[in-house]
Short mmCIF file of C-alpha atoms in Angstrom, two decimals:
data_model
loop_
_atom_site.label_atom_id
_atom_site.label_comp_id
_atom_site.label_asym_id
_atom_site.label_seq_id
_atom_site.Cartn_x
_atom_site.Cartn_y
_atom_site.Cartn_z
CA MET F 1 -34.53 10.08 18.16
CA LYS F 2 -33.61 7.44 16.75
CA ARG F 3 -33.43 8.89 13.53
CA THR F 4 -31.30 11.42 14.86
CA ILE F 5 -28.73 8.96 16.19
CA SER F 6 -28.81 7.46 12.78
CA LEU F 7 -27.78 10.56 11.30
CA ILE F 8 -25.03 11.48 14.18
CA ILE F 9 -23.44 8.16 13.74
CA THR F 10 -23.96 8.35 9.76
CA LEU F 11 -21.69 11.95 10.03
CA THR F 12 -19.10 10.32 12.54
CA VAL F 13 -18.30 7.77 10.27
CA LEU F 14 -17.52 10.42 7.25
CA ILE F 15 -15.75 12.51 9.42
CA LEU F 16 -13.30 9.87 10.87
CA TYR F 17 -13.34 7.96 8.07
CA PHE F 18 -14.36 9.79 5.08
CA PRO F 19 -12.96 13.37 5.69
CA GLN F 20 -12.65 14.16 1.58
CA ILE F 21 -16.24 14.16 1.33
CA LEU F 22 -17.19 17.11 3.87
CA CYS F 23 -14.63 19.45 2.02
CA SER F 24 -15.14 21.05 -1.05
CA GLN F 25 -13.70 19.27 -3.82
CA PRO F 26 -12.44 21.47 -7.36
CA LYS F 27 -13.71 19.98 -9.92
CA MET F 28 -11.77 17.99 -12.70
CA PHE F 29 -12.98 17.11 -15.70
CA VAL F 30 -11.90 13.02 -15.01
CA GLY F 31 -14.44 11.06 -12.61
CA PRO F 32 -12.79 9.09 -10.15
CA ASN F 33 -11.14 5.38 -11.61
CA GLU F 34 -11.93 6.55 -15.22
CA PRO F 35 -8.76 5.49 -16.70
CA LEU F 36 -7.76 6.86 -19.90
CA GLY F 37 -5.03 5.73 -22.98
CA LYS F 38 -2.23 3.96 -22.28
CA GLY F 39 0.40 2.48 -19.46
CA ILE F 40 4.22 2.98 -20.23
CA GLY F 41 6.73 0.77 -18.88
CA ILE F 42 7.84 -2.55 -17.94
CA THR F 43 4.89 -2.52 -15.87
CA PRO F 44 3.21 -0.18 -18.03
CA GLY F 45 1.59 2.63 -15.87
CA ARG F 46 3.54 1.44 -12.37
CA VAL F 47 3.73 4.65 -10.31
CA VAL F 48 5.97 4.20 -6.76
CA TRP F 49 5.71 6.08 -3.53
CA ILE F 50 8.42 6.45 -1.42
CA HIS F 51 7.16 7.51 1.68
CA ASN F 52 10.06 7.37 4.54
CA PRO F 53 8.84 9.83 7.82
CA GLY F 54 11.85 11.74 8.97
CA VAL F 55 13.72 12.33 5.63
CA ALA F 56 12.76 15.71 6.34
CA LYS F 57 12.93 17.55 9.59
CA TRP F 58 13.38 20.84 9.43
CA ASP F 59 11.31 23.39 11.89
CA GLY F 60 9.65 25.73 9.62
CA ASP F 61 11.90 28.15 10.95
CA SER F 62 15.29 27.99 11.99
CA GLY F 63 18.19 28.64 9.43
CA LEU F 64 17.63 27.03 6.19
CA TRP F 65 15.82 23.84 5.06
CA VAL F 66 18.49 22.41 2.84
CA GLU F 67 21.13 22.31 5.61
CA ASP F 68 22.45 18.85 6.47
CA ARG F 69 20.87 18.98 10.43
CA TRP F 70 17.35 19.13 8.73
CA ASN F 71 17.87 16.25 6.34
CA CYS F 72 18.95 12.41 6.23
CA GLN F 73 21.49 11.76 3.92
CA LYS F 74 20.58 7.85 4.57
CA LYS F 75 17.06 8.01 4.18
CA ALA F 76 17.28 9.61 1.11
CA ASP F 77 19.44 6.98 -0.95
CA ASP F 78 17.01 4.37 0.67
CA MET F 79 13.92 5.96 -1.17
CA ILE F 80 15.70 5.94 -4.60
CA ARG F 81 16.73 2.42 -4.41
CA ASN F 82 13.95 1.35 -3.10
CA ALA F 83 11.62 3.09 -5.85
CA ILE F 84 13.99 1.72 -8.58
CA THR F 85 13.74 -1.68 -7.59
CA GLU F 86 10.01 -1.85 -6.91
CA LEU F 87 9.55 0.22 -10.47
CA THR F 88 11.17 -3.11 -12.06
CA GLY F 89 10.53 -4.95 -9.83
CA GLU F 90 13.83 -6.45 -9.84
CA LYS F 91 15.77 -7.16 -6.04
CA LYS F 92 18.88 -5.38 -6.30
CA PRO F 93 19.45 -1.51 -7.95
CA ALA F 94 22.22 -2.12 -10.82
CA LYS F 95 19.90 -4.71 -11.75
CA ALA F 96 16.81 -2.32 -11.67
CA TRP F 97 18.96 0.64 -13.39
CA LYS F 98 20.00 -2.25 -15.83
CA ALA F 99 16.15 -3.04 -16.85
CA LEU F 100 15.19 0.70 -17.06
CA PHE F 101 17.62 1.00 -19.76
CA LYS F 102 17.48 -2.07 -21.45
CA ASP F 103 13.12 -1.32 -21.54
CA PHE F 104 14.38 2.63 -22.68
CA ASN F 105 16.46 1.57 -25.32
CA SER F 106 14.22 -1.20 -26.98
CA THR F 107 11.07 1.08 -27.37
CA HIS F 108 13.30 3.61 -28.82
CA ASN F 109 14.58 1.41 -31.22
CA ARG F 110 18.12 1.15 -29.81
CA GLY F 111 18.12 -2.83 -29.47
CA ARG F 112 17.12 -4.26 -26.23
CA ARG F 113 20.73 -2.51 -24.40
CA ALA F 114 22.05 -1.38 -21.44
CA TYR F 115 24.53 2.44 -21.10
CA ARG F 116 26.86 2.31 -22.83
CA LYS F 117 30.09 4.34 -21.49
CA GLY F 118 29.85 7.61 -23.56
CA GLU F 119 26.10 7.95 -23.30
CA LYS F 120 25.07 11.35 -21.52
CA ILE F 121 22.10 11.23 -19.11
CA ALA F 122 21.18 14.79 -18.20
CA ILE F 123 18.91 14.93 -14.69
CA LYS F 124 16.41 18.08 -15.40
CA LEU F 125 16.39 20.00 -11.67
CA ASN F 126 13.63 22.37 -10.48
CA MET F 127 15.36 25.34 -9.58
CA ASN F 128 12.62 27.60 -9.95
CA ASN F 129 13.00 29.81 -7.12
CA ALA F 130 17.19 29.75 -7.92
CA LEU F 131 17.79 32.91 -9.50
CA THR F 132 22.04 33.14 -8.34
CA HIS F 133 24.11 30.46 -6.51
CA ARG F 134 23.29 30.88 -3.29
CA ASP F 135 21.11 28.63 -1.42
CA THR F 136 17.69 30.45 -0.66
CA ILE F 137 15.11 29.53 1.62
CA GLU F 138 12.79 28.51 -0.83
CA LEU F 139 11.67 25.26 -2.19
CA ASN F 140 13.96 23.95 -5.22
CA SER F 141 15.38 20.21 -5.81
CA SER F 142 16.34 18.89 -3.30
CA PRO F 143 20.64 18.32 -2.65
CA PHE F 144 19.76 14.51 -0.55
CA VAL F 145 17.26 13.50 -3.57
CA THR F 146 20.23 15.01 -5.57
CA LEU F 147 23.22 13.01 -4.19
CA ALA F 148 21.14 10.14 -3.78
CA LEU F 149 20.00 9.63 -7.51
CA VAL F 150 23.25 10.13 -8.40
CA ARG F 151 25.30 7.71 -5.95
CA SER F 152 22.79 4.61 -6.74
CA LEU F 153 23.38 6.00 -10.59
CA VAL F 154 26.89 5.81 -9.99
CA TYR F 155 27.28 3.25 -7.49
CA ASP F 156 24.58 0.66 -8.34
CA GLY F 157 23.71 1.55 -12.68
CA GLY F 158 27.44 1.78 -12.97
CA ILE F 159 27.37 5.41 -14.87
CA GLN F 160 30.97 7.23 -15.48
CA GLN F 161 30.90 10.24 -13.33
CA GLY F 162 31.65 12.49 -16.88
CA ASP F 163 28.53 10.72 -18.58
CA ILE F 164 26.24 12.74 -15.77
CA ILE F 165 25.08 15.88 -16.72
CA ILE F 166 22.40 17.86 -13.15
CA CYS F 167 20.57 20.62 -15.12
CA GLU F 168 18.46 23.68 -14.64
CA PRO F 169 18.93 25.95 -18.96
CA SER F 170 16.16 28.76 -16.65
CA ARG F 171 17.95 28.81 -13.19
CA ALA F 172 20.30 29.25 -11.43
CA ILE F 173 22.18 25.74 -9.68
CA THR F 174 22.57 26.85 -5.61
CA ASP F 175 25.36 25.70 -3.98
CA SER F 176 24.08 23.59 -1.53
CA ILE F 177 23.28 21.28 -4.15
CA TYR F 178 26.64 21.54 -6.23
CA ASN F 179 28.91 21.02 -3.19
CA LYS F 180 27.62 18.11 -1.93
CA CYS F 181 27.34 16.42 -5.33
CA HIS F 182 30.81 17.49 -6.73
CA ARG F 183 32.77 16.82 -3.21
CA GLU F 184 31.93 13.01 -4.00
CA PHE F 185 31.61 13.29 -7.85
CA PRO F 186 33.59 15.60 -9.25
CA GLY F 187 33.65 14.17 -12.55
CA ILE F 188 29.75 15.22 -12.49
CA ILE F 189 29.45 18.29 -15.59
CA PHE F 190 26.98 21.28 -13.79
CA ILE F 191 25.18 23.19 -16.67
CA ASP F 192 23.09 25.89 -15.43
CA ASN F 193 21.61 29.49 -17.13
CA ILE F 194 24.51 31.74 -14.97
CA GLY F 195 27.26 29.78 -15.13
CA GLY F 196 30.71 30.08 -13.38
CA ASP F 197 31.21 29.06 -9.92
CA GLY F 198 32.32 25.45 -11.39
CA ARG F 199 28.85 25.44 -13.33
CA LEU F 200 28.71 25.92 -17.35
CA LYS F 201 26.42 28.46 -18.42
CA CYS F 202 23.56 26.84 -20.55
CA GLU F 203 24.06 27.26 -24.39
CA TYR F 204 20.65 26.51 -26.68
CA TYR F 205 19.10 25.47 -30.44
CA GLU F 206 16.69 27.80 -31.46
CA GLU F 207 13.77 27.14 -33.11
CA GLN F 208 13.66 23.45 -31.69
CA ILE F 209 9.83 22.98 -30.83
CA LYS F 210 6.95 24.07 -33.45
CA TYR F 211 3.83 24.47 -30.64
CA SER F 212 0.61 22.30 -31.96
CA ALA F 213 -1.46 25.74 -31.77
CA ASP F 214 -1.01 29.13 -32.11
CA ASN F 215 0.98 30.08 -28.47
CA GLY F 216 2.53 33.24 -28.94
CA LYS F 217 5.79 34.54 -28.16
CA LEU F 218 6.20 31.12 -25.75
CA ALA F 219 10.23 30.14 -26.25
CA ARG F 220 10.98 27.97 -28.89
CA GLY F 221 14.79 27.28 -27.79
CA ILE F 222 16.09 23.87 -26.17
CA ALA F 223 19.54 23.73 -24.27
CA LYS F 224 21.16 21.70 -25.75
CA CYS F 225 22.54 19.93 -22.78
CA ILE F 226 18.77 18.25 -23.14
CA VAL F 227 18.77 17.80 -26.85
CA ASP F 228 22.45 16.17 -26.81
CA ALA F 229 21.69 13.70 -23.97
CA ASP F 230 21.07 9.97 -24.86
CA TYR F 231 18.56 9.71 -21.78
CA LEU F 232 16.57 12.57 -19.63
CA ILE F 233 16.02 12.04 -16.28
CA ASN F 234 12.87 14.57 -15.05
CA SER F 235 12.88 15.45 -11.12
CA ALA F 236 10.28 17.00 -10.51
CA LEU F 237 8.60 18.87 -7.61
CA LEU F 238 5.79 17.52 -5.53
CA LYS F 239 4.01 21.22 -5.34
CA THR F 240 0.82 23.69 -6.20
CA HIS F 241 0.64 26.70 -8.91
CA LYS F 242 -1.67 29.18 -9.17
CA GLY F 243 -2.47 29.42 -12.71
CA PRO F 244 -2.06 25.87 -13.77
CA GLY F 245 -2.71 24.21 -10.08
CA ILE F 246 0.11 22.34 -10.00
CA THR F 247 3.90 21.88 -11.25
CA LEU F 248 5.29 18.74 -11.60
CA THR F 249 7.40 16.60 -14.40
CA ALA F 250 5.23 18.20 -17.26
CA LYS F 251 5.91 21.83 -15.83
CA ASN F 252 9.23 21.16 -15.29
CA TRP F 253 9.85 20.58 -18.95
CA TYR F 254 9.08 24.39 -19.57
CA GLY F 255 12.74 24.73 -18.00
CA ALA F 256 14.54 23.46 -20.51
CA THR F 257 13.59 26.16 -23.35
CA ASP F 258 15.27 29.40 -23.83
CA ILE F 259 13.26 31.18 -21.52
CA ASN F 260 14.01 34.65 -19.73
CA LEU F 261 15.78 34.43 -16.01
CA ILE F 262 13.03 37.00 -14.80
CA TRP F 263 9.49 35.37 -15.21
CA ARG F 264 7.58 38.18 -16.21
CA ARG F 265 8.82 37.94 -19.58
CA ASN F 266 8.17 34.58 -19.90
CA GLY F 267 4.55 34.08 -22.45
CA HIS F 268 2.78 30.96 -20.92
CA ASN F 269 0.19 30.30 -22.81
CA ASN F 270 -1.95 27.88 -22.55
CA PHE F 271 -0.89 26.83 -19.33
CA SER F 272 -3.72 27.17 -17.13
CA ALA F 273 -6.92 25.47 -16.27
CA ASP F 274 -10.27 26.68 -17.73
CA LYS F 275 -11.90 27.49 -14.32
CA LYS F 276 -14.88 29.18 -15.99
CA HIS F 277 -16.39 26.76 -18.34
CA GLY F 278 -14.18 23.59 -18.09
CA LYS F 279 -14.76 23.30 -22.40
CA PRO F 280 -11.53 21.03 -23.47
CA GLY F 281 -8.64 23.22 -24.84
CA TYR F 282 -4.69 22.80 -26.18
CA LYS F 283 -2.46 22.45 -23.74
CA THR F 284 1.20 23.24 -24.29
CA PHE F 285 2.41 20.78 -21.92
CA VAL F 286 1.42 18.10 -24.26
CA ASP F 287 3.70 19.40 -26.36
CA PHE F 288 6.49 18.86 -23.62
CA MET F 289 5.47 15.57 -23.18
CA GLY F 290 5.05 14.85 -26.57
CA HIS F 291 8.62 16.42 -28.10
CA LYS F 292 11.13 13.89 -28.94
CA ASP F 293 14.03 15.67 -26.80
CA LEU F 294 11.65 16.24 -23.42
CA GLY F 295 9.60 13.59 -22.35
CA GLY F 296 10.22 11.19 -25.63
CA LYS F 297 13.50 11.17 -24.40
CA CYS F 298 12.80 10.53 -20.29
CA MET F 299 14.00 6.76 -18.79
CA LEU F 300 12.79 7.82 -15.15
CA PHE F 301 10.14 10.79 -14.15
CA LEU F 302 10.96 11.86 -10.57
CA ILE F 303 8.63 14.25 -8.00
CA ASP F 304 10.35 15.17 -5.34
CA GLY F 305 7.95 15.25 -2.56
CA THR F 306 10.34 15.10 0.86
CA TYR F 307 8.93 18.90 1.48
CA GLY F 308 5.81 19.36 -0.58
CA SER F 309 4.18 22.68 -0.66
CA ARG F 310 1.01 24.29 -0.89
CA ASP F 311 2.45 27.60 -2.77
CA VAL F 312 4.85 27.29 -5.28
CA ASN F 313 7.11 30.25 -3.91
CA GLY F 314 8.55 30.63 -0.29
CA LYS F 315 9.63 28.65 2.02
CA PRO F 316 8.26 24.84 1.72
CA SER F 317 4.98 24.75 3.90
CA PRO F 318 2.60 23.64 5.43
CA LYS F 319 3.34 20.32 6.53
CA TRP F 320 0.65 18.19 5.96
CA GLN F 321 -1.63 17.12 8.36
CA LYS F 322 -3.47 14.06 6.49
CA PRO F 323 -2.79 10.45 7.06
CA PRO F 324 -0.55 8.83 6.28
CA PHE F 325 1.71 12.11 7.25
CA ASN F 326 -0.17 13.40 10.17
CA ASN F 327 1.35 17.14 10.96
CA GLU F 328 4.43 16.14 9.55
CA TRP F 329 6.73 16.53 5.89
CA CYS F 330 5.49 14.56 3.00
CA CYS F 331 8.86 13.12 3.43
CA SER F 332 8.00 11.35 -0.36
CA ILE F 333 9.00 10.60 -3.81
CA ILE F 334 7.34 9.32 -6.43
CA VAL F 335 9.37 7.43 -9.73
CA SER F 336 7.99 6.15 -12.26
CA GLN F 337 8.44 5.29 -16.57
CA ASP F 338 5.02 6.98 -17.45
CA GLY F 339 5.35 10.63 -16.91
CA VAL F 340 1.16 10.98 -17.55
CA ALA F 341 0.76 8.56 -14.79
CA CYS F 342 3.34 9.73 -12.21
CA ASP F 343 1.95 13.50 -12.84
CA ALA F 344 -2.08 12.29 -12.26
CA VAL F 345 -0.64 10.35 -8.54
CA GLY F 346 1.57 13.52 -7.57
CA LEU F 347 -1.65 16.04 -8.52
CA ASP F 348 -4.35 13.32 -6.33
CA MET F 349 -1.77 14.06 -3.81
CA LEU F 350 -1.96 17.34 -3.84
CA VAL F 351 -5.32 17.71 -4.09
CA GLY F 352 -6.18 15.40 -1.50
CA GLU F 353 -4.23 17.05 1.40
CA TRP F 354 -5.10 20.65 0.06
CA PRO F 355 -8.73 20.29 -1.67
CA LYS F 356 -9.25 24.01 -1.34
CA PHE F 357 -6.61 25.90 -2.51
CA GLY F 358 -7.69 28.54 -5.46
CA SER F 359 -6.37 26.70 -8.45
CA PHE F 360 -7.28 23.03 -8.84
CA ASN F 361 -10.46 23.36 -10.95
CA PHE F 362 -10.22 21.62 -14.04
CA CYS F 363 -5.90 20.55 -13.71
CA ASP F 364 -6.58 18.16 -15.23
CA GLU F 365 -6.63 19.21 -18.97
CA TYR F 366 -3.22 18.39 -19.26
CA LEU F 367 -3.56 14.84 -18.58
CA ARG F 368 -6.27 14.39 -20.27
CA GLU F 369 -5.11 15.82 -23.59
CA ALA F 370 -2.47 13.47 -23.60
CA ALA F 371 -4.20 10.62 -22.45
CA THR F 372 -6.96 10.69 -25.73
CA ILE F 373 -4.33 11.03 -28.20
CA PRO F 374 -5.27 10.73 -30.92
CA ASN F 375 -8.23 11.84 -30.19
CA PRO F 376 -8.37 14.80 -27.21
CA PRO F 377 -11.40 15.99 -26.74
CA SER F 378 -9.47 19.39 -27.56
CA GLY F 379 -9.85 18.42 -31.15
CA THR F 380 -6.41 19.52 -31.19
CA THR F 381 -3.15 17.64 -33.71
CA TYR F 382 -0.30 17.49 -31.29
CA CYS F 383 3.00 17.64 -33.60
CA PRO F 384 5.58 19.42 -31.20
CA ASP F 385 8.44 18.26 -33.06
CA LYS F 386 10.03 20.59 -35.75
CA ASN F 387 10.04 17.93 -38.36
CA GLY F 388 6.20 17.85 -37.89
CA THR F 389 5.75 14.14 -37.27
CA VAL F 390 2.02 13.75 -35.56
CA LEU F 391 1.57 12.09 -32.09
CA THR F 392 -0.70 9.17 -33.01
CA ARG F 393 -0.98 7.39 -29.61
CA PRO F 394 -1.28 8.38 -25.74
CA LEU F 395 1.76 9.16 -23.59
CA GLY F 396 0.37 7.25 -20.76
CA ILE F 397 -2.66 6.43 -18.29
CA MET F 398 -4.23 8.87 -16.46
CA GLU F 399 -6.56 8.28 -13.59
CA HIS F 400 -7.33 10.22 -9.83
CA TRP F 401 -8.03 7.77 -7.21
CA ASN F 402 -11.43 6.64 -5.89
CA ASN F 403 -10.42 8.88 -2.78
CA PRO F 404 -7.79 10.25 -0.75
CA THR F 405 -7.82 7.53 2.00
CA GLU F 406 -8.34 4.55 0.25
CA ARG F 407 -6.41 5.45 -3.21
CA LYS F 408 -7.14 2.88 -4.91
CA TYR F 409 -6.47 2.85 -8.88
CA ASN F 410 -8.11 0.67 -11.61
CA GLY F 411 -5.48 1.05 -14.58
CA ILE F 412 -2.27 2.87 -12.65
CA ASP F 413 -0.17 0.54 -11.08
CA LEU F 414 0.37 2.43 -7.75
CA ILE F 415 3.01 0.86 -5.07
CA TYR F 416 2.84 2.83 -2.00
CA LYS F 417 6.08 1.81 0.18
CA LYS F 418 7.03 3.22 4.12
CA LEU F 419 10.09 3.14 5.20
#
């Protein structure tokens, strides 16, 4: 009898406090709290997760999620400003932006200096579900997060409007983003795949990326607006993806190449995790992350999780059930100077919420590869630049948290802040 009562108590504690233990967990290459690589940034490996309930309020059925009635611009503004101050350790957004530019320039052999008028900053959106300028119910970059980012760059960072490029080389920038940003900042440049309606049509430099392994017919050109920019901001989305398991900042670089607007016409070589045997292998995403004009030029990685989604296509769905979300939208953004660490936290959030999603097995492989350069488990010599420069050091720090309840890391410096 005592044994039965003890078992019941133990199971009750597990269910209440550690429900993830009772869920089927996907297979990963790296175990919890086993950091790999070396952190990047003012505080190496720092990732800031800002949670602001109420920034996204769509009921899931009425109209489109991009409408003003379903989103709070002030909350989005607060999220961006808090994110960059927490990331840099500065108290004021203006000083935070200056610190980010100085740190980036000092690590890119430009001297420890801030932004200079005339230098171009390209913001790479994720509009993967937009083929026209018409707004859609499907999940793409948030107009509210995009405007908040631009507002902070201009008003806090002192960036000239004409030096900011909002771009999506592989898809279309929808009206909700263009109109909202252009109305307040008419000097900003917009570039997308189709052009027109105030957007410039993207042009490309051919043969800009040299893949480190045989990648078949995968796109090799890169958008001119990306190559010619002095700084990049990767504004990705928090959602799963059939095949690679997740689509975060690393996969967002694929949209900077000269792929076809119709996704079925494109190569997707070495994107997916190996779900059969878990053996190490070359991963295309690492070439994107290490390329001098993609991940190598990115001063800020941002994952927009104001809605977040279990599905790569369609409307945002479902609402997030587990703490701290409690049947609301994710209402979060994740930022870092370290692209590997940023994706690692985004991955842990997605797996923690939907552990039974079918494509998660071994989806951390590209992060393990990126963090273990120059000796990745696959044995690949990563050399993505057309000039033949071999990558010789880790692209960041990779680690999984201990569990979705405590969310503790040993190497990644995660700051969670609820507004």
